[in-house]
Structure formats: C-alpha cells, structure tokens
XYZ file of C-alpha atoms in Angstrom:
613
model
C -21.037 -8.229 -2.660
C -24.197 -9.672 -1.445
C -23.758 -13.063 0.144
C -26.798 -15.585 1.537
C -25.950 -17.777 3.553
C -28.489 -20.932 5.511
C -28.764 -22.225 8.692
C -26.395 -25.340 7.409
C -23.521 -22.828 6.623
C -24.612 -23.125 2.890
C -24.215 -19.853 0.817
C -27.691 -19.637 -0.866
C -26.370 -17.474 -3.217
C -23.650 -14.652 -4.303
C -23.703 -11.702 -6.343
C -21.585 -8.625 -7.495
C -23.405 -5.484 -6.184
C -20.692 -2.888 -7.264
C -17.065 -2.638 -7.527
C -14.297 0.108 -7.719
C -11.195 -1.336 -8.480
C -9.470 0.687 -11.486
C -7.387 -2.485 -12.647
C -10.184 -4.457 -13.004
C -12.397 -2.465 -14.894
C -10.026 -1.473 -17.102
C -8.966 -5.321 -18.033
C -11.493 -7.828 -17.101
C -15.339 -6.851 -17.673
C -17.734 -6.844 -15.078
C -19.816 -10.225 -15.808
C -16.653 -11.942 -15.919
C -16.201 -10.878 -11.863
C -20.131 -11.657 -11.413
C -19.708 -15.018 -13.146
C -16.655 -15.846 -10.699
C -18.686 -14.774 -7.614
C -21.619 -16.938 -8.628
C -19.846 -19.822 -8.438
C -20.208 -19.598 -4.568
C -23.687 -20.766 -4.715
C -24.529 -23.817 -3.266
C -21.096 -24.225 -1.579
C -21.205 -25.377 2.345
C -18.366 -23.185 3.868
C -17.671 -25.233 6.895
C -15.609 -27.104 4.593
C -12.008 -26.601 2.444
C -13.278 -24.782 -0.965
C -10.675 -24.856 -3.364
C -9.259 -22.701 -6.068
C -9.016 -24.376 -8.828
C -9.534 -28.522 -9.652
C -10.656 -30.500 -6.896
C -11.435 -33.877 -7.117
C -14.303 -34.852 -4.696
C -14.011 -31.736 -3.228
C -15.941 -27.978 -3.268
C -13.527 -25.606 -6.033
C -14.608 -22.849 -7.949
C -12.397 -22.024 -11.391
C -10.193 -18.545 -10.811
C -10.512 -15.938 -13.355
C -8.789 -16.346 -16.516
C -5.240 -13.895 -15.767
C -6.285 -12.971 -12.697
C -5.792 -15.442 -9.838
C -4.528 -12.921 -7.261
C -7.925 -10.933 -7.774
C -9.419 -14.641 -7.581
C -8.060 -15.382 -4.567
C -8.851 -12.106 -3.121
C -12.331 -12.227 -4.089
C -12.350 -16.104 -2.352
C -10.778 -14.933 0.894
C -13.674 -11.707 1.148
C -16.579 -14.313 0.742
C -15.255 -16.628 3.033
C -14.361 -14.370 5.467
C -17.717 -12.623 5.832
C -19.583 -15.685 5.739
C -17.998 -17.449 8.082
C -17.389 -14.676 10.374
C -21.340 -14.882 10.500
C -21.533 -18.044 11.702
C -19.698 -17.503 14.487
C -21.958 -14.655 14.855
C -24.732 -16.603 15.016
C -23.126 -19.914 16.833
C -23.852 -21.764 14.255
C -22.170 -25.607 14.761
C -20.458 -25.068 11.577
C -18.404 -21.771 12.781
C -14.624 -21.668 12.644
C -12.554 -19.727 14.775
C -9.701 -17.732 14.356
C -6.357 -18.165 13.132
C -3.592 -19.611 15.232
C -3.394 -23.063 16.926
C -6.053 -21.712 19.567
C -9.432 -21.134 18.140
C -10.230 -17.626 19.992
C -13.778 -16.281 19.798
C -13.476 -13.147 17.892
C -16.418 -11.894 17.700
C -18.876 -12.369 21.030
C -19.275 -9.662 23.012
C -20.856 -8.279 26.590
C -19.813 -5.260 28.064
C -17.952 -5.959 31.052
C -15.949 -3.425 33.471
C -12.260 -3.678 34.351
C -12.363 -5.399 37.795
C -15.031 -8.083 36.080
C -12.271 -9.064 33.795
C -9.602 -9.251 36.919
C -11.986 -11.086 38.612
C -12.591 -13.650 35.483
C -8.402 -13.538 34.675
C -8.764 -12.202 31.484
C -6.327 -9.617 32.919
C -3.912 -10.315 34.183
C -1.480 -8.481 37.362
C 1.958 -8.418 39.077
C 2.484 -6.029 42.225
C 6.103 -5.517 43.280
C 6.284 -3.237 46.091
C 9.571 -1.331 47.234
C 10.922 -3.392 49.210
C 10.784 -6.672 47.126
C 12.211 -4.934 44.283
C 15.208 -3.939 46.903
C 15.325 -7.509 48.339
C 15.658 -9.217 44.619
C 18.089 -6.995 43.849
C 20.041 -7.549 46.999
C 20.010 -11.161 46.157
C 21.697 -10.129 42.835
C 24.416 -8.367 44.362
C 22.826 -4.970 43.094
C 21.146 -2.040 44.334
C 18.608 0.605 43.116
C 18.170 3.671 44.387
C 14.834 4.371 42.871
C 13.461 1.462 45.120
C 15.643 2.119 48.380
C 14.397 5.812 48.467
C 10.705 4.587 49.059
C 8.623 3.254 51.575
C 8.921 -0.804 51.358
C 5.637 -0.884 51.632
C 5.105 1.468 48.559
C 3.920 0.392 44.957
C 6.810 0.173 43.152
C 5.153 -1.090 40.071
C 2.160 -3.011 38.932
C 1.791 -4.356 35.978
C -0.830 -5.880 34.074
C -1.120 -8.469 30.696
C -4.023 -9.464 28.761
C -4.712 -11.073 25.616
C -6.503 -8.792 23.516
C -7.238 -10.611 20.738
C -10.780 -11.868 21.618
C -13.470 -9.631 21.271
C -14.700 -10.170 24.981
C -11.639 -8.648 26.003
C -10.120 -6.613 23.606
C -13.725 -4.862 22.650
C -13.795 -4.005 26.306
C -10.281 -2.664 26.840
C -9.772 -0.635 23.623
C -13.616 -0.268 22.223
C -15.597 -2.043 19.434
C -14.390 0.153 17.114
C -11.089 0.163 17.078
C -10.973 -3.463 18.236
C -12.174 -4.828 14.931
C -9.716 -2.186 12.466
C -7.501 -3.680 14.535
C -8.342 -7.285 13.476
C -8.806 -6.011 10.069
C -5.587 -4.956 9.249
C -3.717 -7.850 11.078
C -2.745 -10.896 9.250
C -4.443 -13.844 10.157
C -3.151 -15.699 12.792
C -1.823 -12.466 14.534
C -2.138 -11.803 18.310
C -2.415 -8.511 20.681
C -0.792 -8.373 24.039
C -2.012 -5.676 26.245
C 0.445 -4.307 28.843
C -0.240 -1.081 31.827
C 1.632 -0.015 34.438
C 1.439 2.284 37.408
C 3.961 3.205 39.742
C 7.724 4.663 39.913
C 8.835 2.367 38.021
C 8.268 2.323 33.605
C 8.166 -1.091 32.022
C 8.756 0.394 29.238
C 12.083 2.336 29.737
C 13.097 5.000 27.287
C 15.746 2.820 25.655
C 13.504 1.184 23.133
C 13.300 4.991 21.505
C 16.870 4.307 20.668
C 17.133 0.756 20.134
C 14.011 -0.440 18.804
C 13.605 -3.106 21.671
C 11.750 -3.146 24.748
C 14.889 -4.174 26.537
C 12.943 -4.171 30.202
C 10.316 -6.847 29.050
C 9.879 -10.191 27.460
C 7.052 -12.673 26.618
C 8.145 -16.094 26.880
C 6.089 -19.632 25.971
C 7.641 -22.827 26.539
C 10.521 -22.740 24.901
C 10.331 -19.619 23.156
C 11.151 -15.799 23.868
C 9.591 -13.233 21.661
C 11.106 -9.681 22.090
C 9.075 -7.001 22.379
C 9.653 -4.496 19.495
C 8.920 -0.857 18.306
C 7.888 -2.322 14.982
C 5.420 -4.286 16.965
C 4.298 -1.529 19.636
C 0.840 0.516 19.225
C 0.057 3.139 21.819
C -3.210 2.941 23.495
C -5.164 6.259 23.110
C -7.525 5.153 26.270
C -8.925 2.442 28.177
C -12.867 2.082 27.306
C -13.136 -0.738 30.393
C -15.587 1.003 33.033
C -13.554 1.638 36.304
C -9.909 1.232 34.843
C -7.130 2.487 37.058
C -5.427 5.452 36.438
C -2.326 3.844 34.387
C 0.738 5.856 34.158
C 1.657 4.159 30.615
C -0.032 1.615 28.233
C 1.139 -0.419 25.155
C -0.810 -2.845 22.644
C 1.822 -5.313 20.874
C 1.380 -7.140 17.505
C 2.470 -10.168 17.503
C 2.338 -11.651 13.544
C 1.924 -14.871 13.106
C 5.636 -15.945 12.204
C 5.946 -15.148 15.775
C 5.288 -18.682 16.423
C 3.323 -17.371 19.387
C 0.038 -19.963 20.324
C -2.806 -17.377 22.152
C -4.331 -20.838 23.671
C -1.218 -21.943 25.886
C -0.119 -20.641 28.714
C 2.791 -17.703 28.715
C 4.094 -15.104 31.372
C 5.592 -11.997 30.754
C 8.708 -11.247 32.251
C 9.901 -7.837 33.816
C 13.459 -6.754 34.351
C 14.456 -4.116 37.054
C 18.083 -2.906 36.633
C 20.710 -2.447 40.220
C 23.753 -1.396 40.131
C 26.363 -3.862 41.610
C 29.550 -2.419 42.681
C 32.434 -4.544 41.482
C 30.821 -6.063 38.205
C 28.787 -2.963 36.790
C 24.311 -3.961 36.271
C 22.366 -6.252 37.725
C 19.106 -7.470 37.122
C 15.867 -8.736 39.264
C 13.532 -10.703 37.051
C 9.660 -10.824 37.857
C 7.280 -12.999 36.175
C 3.679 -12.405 35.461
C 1.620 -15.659 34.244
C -0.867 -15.713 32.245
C -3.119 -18.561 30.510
C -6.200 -17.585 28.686
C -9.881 -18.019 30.620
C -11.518 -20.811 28.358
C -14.729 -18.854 27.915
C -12.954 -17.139 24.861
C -12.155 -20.227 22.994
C -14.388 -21.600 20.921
C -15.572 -25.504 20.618
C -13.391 -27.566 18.971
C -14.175 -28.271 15.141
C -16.882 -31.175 14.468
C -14.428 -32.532 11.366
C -11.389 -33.148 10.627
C -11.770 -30.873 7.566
C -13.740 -28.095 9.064
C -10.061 -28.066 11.354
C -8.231 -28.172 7.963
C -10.637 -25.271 6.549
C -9.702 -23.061 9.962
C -5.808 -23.758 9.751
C -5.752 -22.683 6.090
C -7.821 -19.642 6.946
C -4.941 -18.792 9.260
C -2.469 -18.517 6.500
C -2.246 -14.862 5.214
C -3.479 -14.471 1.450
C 0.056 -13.697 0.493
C 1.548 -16.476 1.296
C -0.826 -18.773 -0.062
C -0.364 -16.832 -3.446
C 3.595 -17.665 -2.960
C 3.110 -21.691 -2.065
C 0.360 -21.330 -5.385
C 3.085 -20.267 -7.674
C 6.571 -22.137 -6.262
C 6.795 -23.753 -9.689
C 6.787 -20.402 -11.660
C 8.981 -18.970 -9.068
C 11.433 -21.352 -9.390
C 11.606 -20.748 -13.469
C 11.857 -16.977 -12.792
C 14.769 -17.688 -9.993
C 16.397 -20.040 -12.901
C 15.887 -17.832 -15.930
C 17.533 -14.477 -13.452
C 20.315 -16.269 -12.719
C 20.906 -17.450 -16.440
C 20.788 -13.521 -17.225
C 22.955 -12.656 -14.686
C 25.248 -14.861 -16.100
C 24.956 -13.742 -19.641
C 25.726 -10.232 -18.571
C 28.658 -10.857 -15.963
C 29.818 -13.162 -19.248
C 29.166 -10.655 -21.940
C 32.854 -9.827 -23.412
C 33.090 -13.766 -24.443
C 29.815 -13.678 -25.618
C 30.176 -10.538 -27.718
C 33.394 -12.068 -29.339
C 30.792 -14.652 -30.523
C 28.218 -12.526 -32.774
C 26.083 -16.427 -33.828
C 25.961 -17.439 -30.248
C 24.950 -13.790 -28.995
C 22.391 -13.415 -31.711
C 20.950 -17.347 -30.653
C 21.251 -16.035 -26.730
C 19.367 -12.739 -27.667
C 16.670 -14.695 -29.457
C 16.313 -17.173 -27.115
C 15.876 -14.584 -24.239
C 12.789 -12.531 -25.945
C 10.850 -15.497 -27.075
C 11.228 -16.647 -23.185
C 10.392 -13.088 -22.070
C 7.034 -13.114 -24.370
C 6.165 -16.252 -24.339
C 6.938 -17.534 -20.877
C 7.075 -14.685 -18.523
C 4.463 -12.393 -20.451
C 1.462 -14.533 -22.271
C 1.821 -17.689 -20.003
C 2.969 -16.006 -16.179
C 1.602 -12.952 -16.814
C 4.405 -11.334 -14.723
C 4.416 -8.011 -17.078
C 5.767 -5.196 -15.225
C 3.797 -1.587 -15.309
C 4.087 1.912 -14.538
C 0.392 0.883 -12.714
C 2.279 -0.994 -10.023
C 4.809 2.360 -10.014
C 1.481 4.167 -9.352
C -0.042 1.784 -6.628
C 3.110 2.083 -4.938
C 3.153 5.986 -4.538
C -0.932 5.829 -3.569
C 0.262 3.334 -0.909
C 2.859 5.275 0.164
C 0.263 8.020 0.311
C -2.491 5.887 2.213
C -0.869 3.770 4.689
C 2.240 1.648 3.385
C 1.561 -2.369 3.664
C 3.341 -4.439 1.843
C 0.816 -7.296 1.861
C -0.819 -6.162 -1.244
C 2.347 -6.081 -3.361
C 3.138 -9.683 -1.876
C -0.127 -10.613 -3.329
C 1.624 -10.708 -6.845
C 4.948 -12.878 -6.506
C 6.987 -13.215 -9.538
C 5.947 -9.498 -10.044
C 7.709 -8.679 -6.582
C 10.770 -11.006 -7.284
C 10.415 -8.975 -10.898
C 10.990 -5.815 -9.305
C 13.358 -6.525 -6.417
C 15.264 -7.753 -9.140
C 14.791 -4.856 -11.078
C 15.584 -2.319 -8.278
C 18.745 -4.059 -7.688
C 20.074 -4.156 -11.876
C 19.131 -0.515 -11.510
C 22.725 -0.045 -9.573
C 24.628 -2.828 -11.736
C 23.310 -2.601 -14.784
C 20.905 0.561 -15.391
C 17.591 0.390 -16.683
C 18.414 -1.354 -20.255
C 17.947 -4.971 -17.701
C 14.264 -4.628 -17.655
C 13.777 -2.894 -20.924
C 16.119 -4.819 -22.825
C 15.694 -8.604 -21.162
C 12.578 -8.785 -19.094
C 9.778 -6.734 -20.706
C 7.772 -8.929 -22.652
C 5.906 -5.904 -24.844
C 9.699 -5.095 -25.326
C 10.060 -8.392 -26.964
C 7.215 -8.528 -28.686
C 8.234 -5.430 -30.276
C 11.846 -6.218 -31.212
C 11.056 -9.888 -32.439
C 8.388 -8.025 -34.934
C 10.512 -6.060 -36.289
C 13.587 -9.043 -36.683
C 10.844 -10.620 -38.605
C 10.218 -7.899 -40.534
C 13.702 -6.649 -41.941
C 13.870 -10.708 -42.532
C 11.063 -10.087 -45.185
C 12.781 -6.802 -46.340
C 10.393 -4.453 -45.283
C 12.289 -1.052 -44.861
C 13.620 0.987 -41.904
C 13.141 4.232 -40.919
C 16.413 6.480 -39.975
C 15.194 8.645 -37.684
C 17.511 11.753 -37.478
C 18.780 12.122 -34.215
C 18.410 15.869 -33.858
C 14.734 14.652 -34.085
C 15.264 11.901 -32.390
C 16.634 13.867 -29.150
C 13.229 16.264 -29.598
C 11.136 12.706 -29.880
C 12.569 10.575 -26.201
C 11.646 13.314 -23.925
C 8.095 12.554 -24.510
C 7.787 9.569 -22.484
C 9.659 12.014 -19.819
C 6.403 13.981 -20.221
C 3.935 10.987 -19.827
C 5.307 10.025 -17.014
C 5.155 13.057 -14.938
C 1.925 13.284 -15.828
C 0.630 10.448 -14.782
C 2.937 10.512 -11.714
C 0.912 14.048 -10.893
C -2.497 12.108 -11.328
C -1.523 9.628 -9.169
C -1.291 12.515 -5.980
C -4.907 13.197 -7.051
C -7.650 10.117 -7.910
C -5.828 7.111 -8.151
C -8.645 6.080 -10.674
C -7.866 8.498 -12.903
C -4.054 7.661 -12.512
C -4.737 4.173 -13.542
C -6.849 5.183 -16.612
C -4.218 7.125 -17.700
C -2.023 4.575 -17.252
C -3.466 2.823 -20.397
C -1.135 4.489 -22.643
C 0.382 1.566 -21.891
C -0.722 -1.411 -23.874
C 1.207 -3.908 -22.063
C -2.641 -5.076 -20.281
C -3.796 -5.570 -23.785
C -1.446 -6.870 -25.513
C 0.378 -9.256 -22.642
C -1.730 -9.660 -19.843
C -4.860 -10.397 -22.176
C -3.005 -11.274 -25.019
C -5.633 -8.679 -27.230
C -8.766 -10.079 -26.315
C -10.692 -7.174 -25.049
C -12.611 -4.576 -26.793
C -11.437 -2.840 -30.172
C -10.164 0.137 -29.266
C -7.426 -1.234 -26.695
C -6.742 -4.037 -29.613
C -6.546 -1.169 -32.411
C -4.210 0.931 -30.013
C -2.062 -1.653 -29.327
C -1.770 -3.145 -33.329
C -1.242 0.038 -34.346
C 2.229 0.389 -31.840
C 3.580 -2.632 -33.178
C 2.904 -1.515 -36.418
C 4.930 1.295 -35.886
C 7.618 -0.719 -34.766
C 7.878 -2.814 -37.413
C 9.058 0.419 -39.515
C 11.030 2.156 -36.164
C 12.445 -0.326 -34.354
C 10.752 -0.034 -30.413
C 9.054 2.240 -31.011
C 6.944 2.797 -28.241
C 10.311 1.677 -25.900
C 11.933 4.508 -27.906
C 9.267 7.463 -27.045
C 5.814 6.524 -25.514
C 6.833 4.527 -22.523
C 6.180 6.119 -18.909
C 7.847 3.098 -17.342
C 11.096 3.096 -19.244
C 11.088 7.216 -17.852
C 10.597 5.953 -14.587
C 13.174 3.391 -14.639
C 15.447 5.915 -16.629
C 15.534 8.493 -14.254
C 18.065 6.696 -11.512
C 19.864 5.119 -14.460
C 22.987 6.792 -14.014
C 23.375 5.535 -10.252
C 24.806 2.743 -12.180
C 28.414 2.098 -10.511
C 29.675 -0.185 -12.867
C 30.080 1.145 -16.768
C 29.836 -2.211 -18.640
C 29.637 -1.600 -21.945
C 33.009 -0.597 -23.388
C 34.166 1.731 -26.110
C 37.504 2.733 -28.419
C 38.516 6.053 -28.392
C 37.660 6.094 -32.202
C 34.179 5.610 -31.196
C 32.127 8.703 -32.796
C 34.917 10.609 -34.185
C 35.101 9.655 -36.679
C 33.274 6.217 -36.846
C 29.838 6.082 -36.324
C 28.880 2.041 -36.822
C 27.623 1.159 -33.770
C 25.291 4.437 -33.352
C 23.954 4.099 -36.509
C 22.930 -0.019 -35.584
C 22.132 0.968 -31.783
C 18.578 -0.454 -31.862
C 17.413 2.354 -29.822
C 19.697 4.816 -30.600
C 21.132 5.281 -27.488
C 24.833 5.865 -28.859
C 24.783 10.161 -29.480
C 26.894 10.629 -32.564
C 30.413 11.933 -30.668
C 30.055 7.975 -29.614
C 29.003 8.591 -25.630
C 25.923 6.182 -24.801
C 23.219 7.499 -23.358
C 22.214 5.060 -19.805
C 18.917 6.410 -19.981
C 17.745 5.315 -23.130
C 20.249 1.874 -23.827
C 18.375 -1.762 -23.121
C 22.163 -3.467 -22.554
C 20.958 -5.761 -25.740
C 24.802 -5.593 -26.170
C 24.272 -5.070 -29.876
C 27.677 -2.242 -30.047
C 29.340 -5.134 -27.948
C 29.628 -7.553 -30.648
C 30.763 -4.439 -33.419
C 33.292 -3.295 -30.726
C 35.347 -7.385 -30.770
C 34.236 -7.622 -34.211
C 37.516 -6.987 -35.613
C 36.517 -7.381 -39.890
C 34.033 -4.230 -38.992
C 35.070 -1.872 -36.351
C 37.261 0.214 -38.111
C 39.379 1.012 -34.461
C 40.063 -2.617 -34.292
C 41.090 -2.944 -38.195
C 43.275 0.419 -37.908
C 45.335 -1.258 -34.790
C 45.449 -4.511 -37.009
C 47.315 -2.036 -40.063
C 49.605 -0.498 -37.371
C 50.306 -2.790 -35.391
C 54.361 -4.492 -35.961
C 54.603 -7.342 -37.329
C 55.150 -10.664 -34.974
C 53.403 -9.148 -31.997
C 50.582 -11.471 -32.680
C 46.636 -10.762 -31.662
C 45.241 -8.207 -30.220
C 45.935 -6.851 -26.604
C-alpha cells in the first residue's frame, strides 16, 4: 500500500498497490480492498479512528464479511503511518505500547561503555569473597566461591532494556532489532542479560525445567519468572567495545506480563550454598535498574491521542475477541445446548416429533446464524493455513485473529474424541445444513430419491479421501495454489458470500445443491476434503454412542436403508468415518411399531413382565 501522509499527521491519501493474499482474491475482488483503503484519506491519525459507526468521531466502514481482513488492513496503515511520525518528531507521534511511551525508533550509534556511562546498561559485580560472606550469613557455603581469590570476579552481570531502538539497535543490530519488534505483540518488552565470570546466571536447570530458577525480575509488587518459552539466545553483541561475555540471553516479556518498561525494576540473582544441617541455601543479589529518560518519548498533547496510543497497545487479536463478545457468547450458548442434546440423546430418540423439531431447529441455526449472519464456516483452507504455518514459523496470533472460528475448532478437536467427526458435519456445518434442509424440502414436494447402491456407494466416498490428499500435497508446495484448489469447496460461495460473486463459483455451487436435492448430501457424501480430514482420526472416538440390536443388518436393514448418509454397511456396523451423529437410526432403534428387533422381543416376550428392559 501506498500511504501519504502531511506535516499535521493527516493521511493525504491511500491506495492498494498490489496484494497476494490467496483468500482474498479468491472471495472479495480487488476494488472492494481499494475502496476500503481509500477511506483513509483525509483521516488525522493522531487521533482514535474507528471501525465501524462513530458518532463525532473518525471511522471507516469494514468490508462486507471480512472484518478480520478489515481490521488487519486498519492496524498496517496505522502502524506505518504513525511509526513515521515518530520518525520524523512530528508533535502528533505516539509511542509505543505499554504504560511507558518508549522511543522505538531513534537511533545513534553508540559503543558499549557510552551506554554504561548513560545507564542504559545496567551492572552488578560480586566478587569471591562477597559471594562467600552472603552465604556465610545464610548459614551456607560454596565451594565454587571459597576456592578463589576474594578478590576475584565471581560474576558480573549486566541488564538492559532492549526495547528502545537507542539501545536495543546498538546491542543486537538494526536489523534484527526491528524483526524483533515486528513479530512481538504490542506492548511486549526485551530484557537483555550477560554475564562473565565462574559463576552462570543462567544454570543448566532451566534445560530441564523450563525456568530460569537462578534469576528473577521483580517490579513493585510483582515477580515475573524468567522462562524458556520467553528466552532468545543472542548470536552477538554489535555494541563497539563489548566485553568478552561468557553467556548472553534476550527475554520476551508479552504484554500480559503486566510488566511497565517506564518504572523502575531490579533483577535479582540467586547463588546456591550448601548448609550443613538443613540442606541449600541461598544469597540473593539485586541489580536495579530504571530506564534513562532520553528513551521515552513526550507525553501525548490530548487526552485522545493517549487513548489512540493505549489502544494501539492492544494486540489485533484481542481486539477482534472484545469486537465479537456478543457472538461469542451465542456460540458458547448454542455448544452447550448441543452438548446437551447429545449427552441427552436416548430420551430424545424415544421422542421421534421432538427430535425431528430439535434437528430442524439446529440446521436453520447452523445456516442461518452461524453461517450467513457470523460467518463462522469452517474450511479445509484453515486445515491448509495451519500446515503452511506449521511449515513457516508456528504463531498462533493469526488463527486468534478469527474467534468463533477458533472456539469452532477447539470445539471441534475436542468432539473428535467424544463424538467423532459426524459433530461438525452433522450439527455445525452450515453448507451441511443448507444441503440437508434442501433436500427435507424437497421430498416434502415429492420430488424423488436416488438409492444409490452401496457397492457403488463404497467406490463413490473414497473420493473426497482423494481430494484431500491432494490438496494436503499442494499445500507442502505454493500455498497459493493450495488455496485455489481449495475451491472445490463452495462453502466461500455459498456461506461466506451467500452467492454473490461471479458465475462460475455461483453455477458450481447451485449445481451441488442441486444434486442434493436428488442424493441427499451429496457433496458431504463424496466431494468434501474437510469431512476426509476430519474423518481420518474418527475412530479415536472412546465412547461408541450410538447403539444397535443384534438384529441390526442380519436380517433387518431399516435403519441403513434411511441412514441419510449411508453410513450403516448392510451387515448393520456403522461406519465413524462417514456418520454426522444426526441420530436418525436412534429414533428407529426405540421406535418400537418399526424396528422389527424391538417388535420380535414384544411377540416373545411372557406375558405380565410389562415394558421393555
């Protein structure tokens, strides 16, 4: 994107240059994303710009089914423009994220000893013998420390904040510096620690425990543990006339760290004894530190333009979360209501009205609700973006970025070991529903069925086997390409967009749910890569849910022949790859007027032993 942007911290204009992104091209045209970006014009960015309506306020309208990409888009002009005024010291600049506004982008080259000398870095020096005298005072000995000279360096440590560019640019290089600040969250802080000297603030526990047990940062009131999760190893020092170190570390600190870069903290640093009678000891040394005010930046001229920097601070993710609480909420209601249909489905299968009103209910929720309205429609594409991830540096940001789809499929992932697959396929797929309400409406009007054969029908499933592989080995190669592919789905066309895009995506899709209106699911039954995927760790299942009589295929055959899906193989065994759990066989196998098991054990059963057992 090309943004302008005026003395006044006015954008003078935006435009889209070029763009890449497979899931966009594929589903939104291209002067739809230049129309979006054009709305920037004109807007002063040194105050809030909303998404959305704002009354007396700067807001530009997301696009039309796709407000993550909106808010992405929002967050990329921003960003760059007001990372240039900082740039430029412009009045209007805003700093980073945090409570501390830290100057993240001015830079002079400045040597080690310079930034000792201005306490940007920070240093402790414990020499032999104070290490033996604190640990004397503990009760303890060490006979790392009594073996040397007293006078000897026993360790010295040093701390910096590395977040600003005047120091961090300087310790680690300009380069990695800003990937560094790229790939953080907003808010997020680096701690820089060295050493030299016998002894290792790092220890070799952490290997094992995934703590740096011998250090600690503390602020205020608050301790933050060091972590391996957190740790990044430090290639080199760039500063001119560093120290030989003996060991580095750079630590991440997120923002849900609660850590504040602008108040004062000190690092502390435990050295183990040995006391006699009680087992270890410990000396503690601390090492203060407060940030040098020459890398904070002046305090906001507004009010707003404070309000504008705090929201900045709040990762994308999260602000796509607090946008869609509302929606979250009906997903978290309408799971649980599942749930409870399933864990209640022998009572409900007794009652074939009330399951058929329940089943209803539940698809024209799924379409209606979840697919045309939330546009939370699951897709082998997020399958796919998953594995490229996986490929090309795992974050799980991005997939944050779309929140009922995560609930969707941590929901999902879990059914997988209760239920199977037929959960998603059966209750939460809205092209699913779409597909099986057609058809209800069309054996309502008469319009015939075909009986597929199932020796054909067992040639036929393996397709979508097939499809899926397929576009599973794309997605090792061009993800592009993957994501084209992927369009043998139509669930884009005919959910997300709800058919308006161009004919031959409309025709594709109208000509699947014709197909279904004559073979029930049709696509479900043979076509869909996603339904493979999901089928594949079916029978991990460790519950089996759906009972059967021993009649059940030999000899009678009701429920495969009314198995939507035919899932039920003709010796009567169901098939957890291919059944949706619509718990259709459920209500034949209580209905005691048409499963023949149940009306045999009514004939044989004596006389005055009442119901059923």
């Amino acid at each position: 994107m090309l943004v302008g942007l005026d003395l006044g911290c006015r954008i003078t204009g935006a435009e889209l240059l070029e763009q890449h992104e497979p899931i966009l091209v594929l589903g939104i045209s291209g002067d739809t994303l230049a129309s979006f970006v054009r709305q920037y014009a004109g807007l002063d960015v040194a105050h809030r710009i909303a998404i959305g309506p704002a009354a007396g306020g700067q807001a530009v309208q997301a696009i039309s089914h796709a407000t993550i990409s909106s808010y992405a888009l929002h967050d990329i002009i921003l960003g760059a423009a007001r990372a240039v005024a900082r740039s430029r010291g412009l009045p209007c600049a805003l700093g980073g994220g945090g409570a501390a506004r830290l100057d993240l982008d001015s830079f002079e080259p400045e040597g080690w000893e310079e930034l000792r000398a201005a306490g940007s870095i920070g240093r402790l020096m414990i020499t032999a013998g104070e290490a033996a005298e604190a640990l004397r005072r503990a009760g303890a000995t060490n006979s790392a420390s009594a073996t040397l000279p007293p006078e000897s360096n026993y360790v010295a440590l040093y701390a910096a904040l590395a977040t600003p560019a005047q120091i961090g640019a300087n310790l680690l290089g300009r380069a990695e510096h800003a990937r560094l600040l790229a790939e953080a969250a907003p808010g997020s802080s680096f701690i820089f620690l060295a050493g030299e000297g016998a002894y290792s603030f790092k220890g070799t526990a952490w290997v094992r425990t995934g703590t740096f047990e011998r250090i600690q940062l503390v602020q205020a009131e608050r301790t933050i543990a060091l972590t391996a999760t957190e740790h990044r190893p430090v290639a080199r020092l760039r500063a001119a006339g560093a120290p030989e170190l003996r060991e580095t570390a750079l630590f991440l600190l997120p923002p849900e760290a609660g850590f504040d870069p602008g108040r004062p903290w000190r690092l502390d640093l435990a050295i183990a004894g040995h006391r006699a009678e009680a087992g270890a000891a410990l000396a503690v040394f601390a090492l203060p530190y407060t940030l040098p005010r020459r890398h904070l930046l002046p305090a906001p001229p507004s009010s707003e333009a404070a309000e504008t920097g705090e929201e900045a601070a709040v990762p994308l993710w999260r602000r796509a979360w607090a946008a869609q609480s509302g929606r979250l909420a009906v997903l978290a209601l309408a799971l649980v209501a599942l749930c409870t249909v399933l864990m209640l489905q022998n009572p409900l299968s007794r009652r074939p009205p009330l399951w058929r009103a329940v089943r209803v209910t539940g698809l024209a929720f799924t379409l209606v609700w979840l697919g045309w309205y939330a546009g939370a429609q699951l897709s082998i594409v997020n399958l796919l973006s998953f594995i490229a991830a996986l490929r090309t540096g795992f974050s799980w940001e991005p997939f944050l970025l779309d929140p009922l789809g995560f609930v969707l499929w941590a929901f999902v992932a879990v059914s997988l070991l209760f239920w199977g697959r037929g959960i998603f396929c059966g209750w939460l797929c809205p092209f699913g529903a779409l597909q099986e309400l057609l058809n209800l409406g069309a054996r309502r009007l008469g319009m015939p069925q075909l009986a597929i054969p199932f020796a054909v029908h067992e040639r036929l499933w393996p397709v979508k086997y097939i499809i899926f592989l397929g576009l599973l080995g794309l997605a090792l190669g061009p993800t592009a390409l993957a994501f084209m592919a992927a369009e043998v789905e139509p669930f884009k066309t005919a959910i997300i967009l709800r058919f308006v895009r161009s004919p031959p995506f409309v025709a594709y899709a109208f000509a699947l749910l014709l197909a279904g209106l004559f073979v029930e699911r049709f696509f479900c039954r043979y076509l869909c890569p996603l339904g493979a995927a999901l089928a594949l760790p079916a029978r991990l299942g460790i519950f089996q849910w759906l009972r059967r009589h021993r009649q059940c295929g030999a000899p009678c055959q009701l429920c495969a022949v009314s198995c939507p899906v035919q899932a039920i193989h003709p010796e009567g065994r169901i098939n957890p790859n291919e059944c949706i759990t619509c718990l259709k066989c459920q209500t034949l196998y209580h209905d005691e007027r048409r499963c023949p098991a149940l009306r045999l054990r009514q004939k044989t059963q004596p006389a005055g032993r009442g119901g059923l057992p």
